Short mmCIF file of C-alpha atoms in Angstrom, two decimals:
data_model
loop_
_atom_site.label_atom_id
_atom_site.label_comp_id
_atom_site.label_asym_id
_atom_site.label_seq_id
_atom_site.Cartn_x
_atom_site.Cartn_y
_atom_site.Cartn_z
CA MET E 1 6.64 11.36 -19.44
CA GLN E 2 6.95 7.97 -19.05
CA ALA E 3 9.86 8.57 -16.15
CA ASP E 4 6.88 10.28 -14.46
CA ARG E 5 5.17 6.45 -14.93
CA ASP E 6 8.58 4.77 -14.09
CA SER E 7 8.49 6.46 -10.24
CA LEU E 8 4.53 5.71 -9.82
CA LEU E 9 5.39 2.30 -10.80
CA ARG E 10 8.78 2.23 -8.64
CA ARG E 11 6.04 4.06 -6.01
CA LEU E 12 3.45 1.15 -6.76
CA HIS E 13 5.47 -1.52 -6.20
CA GLU E 14 7.13 -0.60 -2.95
CA LEU E 15 3.47 0.18 -1.35
CA ARG E 16 2.54 -3.58 -2.64
CA SER E 17 5.35 -4.71 -1.02
CA GLU E 18 4.99 -3.13 2.35
CA HIS E 19 1.07 -4.11 1.88
CA ARG E 20 2.19 -7.28 2.01
CA ASP E 21 4.60 -7.29 4.99
CA LEU E 22 2.09 -5.57 7.14
CA ASP E 23 -0.13 -7.99 6.13
CA THR E 24 2.10 -11.12 7.42
CA VAL E 25 2.98 -8.93 10.72
CA THR E 26 -0.91 -8.24 11.55
CA ALA E 27 -2.12 -12.23 11.06
CA ARG E 28 1.16 -13.12 13.48
CA LEU E 29 0.17 -10.25 16.43
CA ALA E 30 -3.16 -11.38 15.93
CA GLU E 31 -2.70 -14.76 16.76
CA ALA E 32 -0.01 -13.30 19.79
CA ALA E 33 -3.04 -11.68 21.01
CA THR E 34 -0.64 -9.50 21.93
CA ASP E 35 -1.03 -5.57 21.76
CA ALA E 36 -4.16 -4.33 20.80
CA LEU E 37 -3.04 -1.24 20.16
CA GLN E 38 0.00 -1.91 17.63
CA LEU E 39 -2.01 -4.09 15.88
CA GLN E 40 -4.86 -1.54 15.38
CA ARG E 41 -2.64 1.24 13.83
CA LEU E 42 -0.26 -1.40 11.24
CA LYS E 43 -4.13 -1.75 10.37
CA LYS E 44 -4.97 1.80 9.65
CA ARG E 45 -1.15 1.74 7.92
CA LYS E 46 -2.56 -0.84 6.02
CA LEU E 47 -5.74 0.69 5.11
CA LYS E 48 -4.17 3.71 3.86
CA LEU E 49 -1.71 1.73 2.12
CA LYS E 50 -4.51 0.31 -0.24
CA ASP E 51 -6.06 3.99 -1.02
CA GLU E 52 -2.13 4.96 -1.84
CA ILE E 53 -1.87 2.02 -4.27
CA ALA E 54 -5.63 2.53 -5.30
CA TRP E 55 -4.66 6.35 -6.05
CA LEU E 56 -1.56 5.45 -8.15
CA GLU E 57 -3.11 2.50 -10.23
CA SER E 58 -6.12 5.17 -11.36
CA GLN E 59 -2.86 7.49 -11.94
CA LEU E 60 -1.19 4.77 -14.24
CA VAL E 61 -4.53 4.10 -16.12
CA PRO E 62 -5.04 6.07 -19.05
CA ASP E 63 -7.97 8.27 -19.87
CA ILE E 64 -10.65 6.88 -22.06
CA SER E 65 -12.79 9.58 -23.72
CA ALA E 66 -15.65 8.13 -25.78
#
């Protein structure tokens, strides 16, 4: 059980790191007004990462039954 949690935490860290990196890249591309298609693809990737991050975070929160 702990190994699963560690694996999820490790993956969550990786996704957050990639999301931050994409934040930087997309900001630079937007400033440079370069390839709009590439910028759009990167933004879609960021949204997908955000969804994966939210899902992983929900898996890490213990269920509290009332």
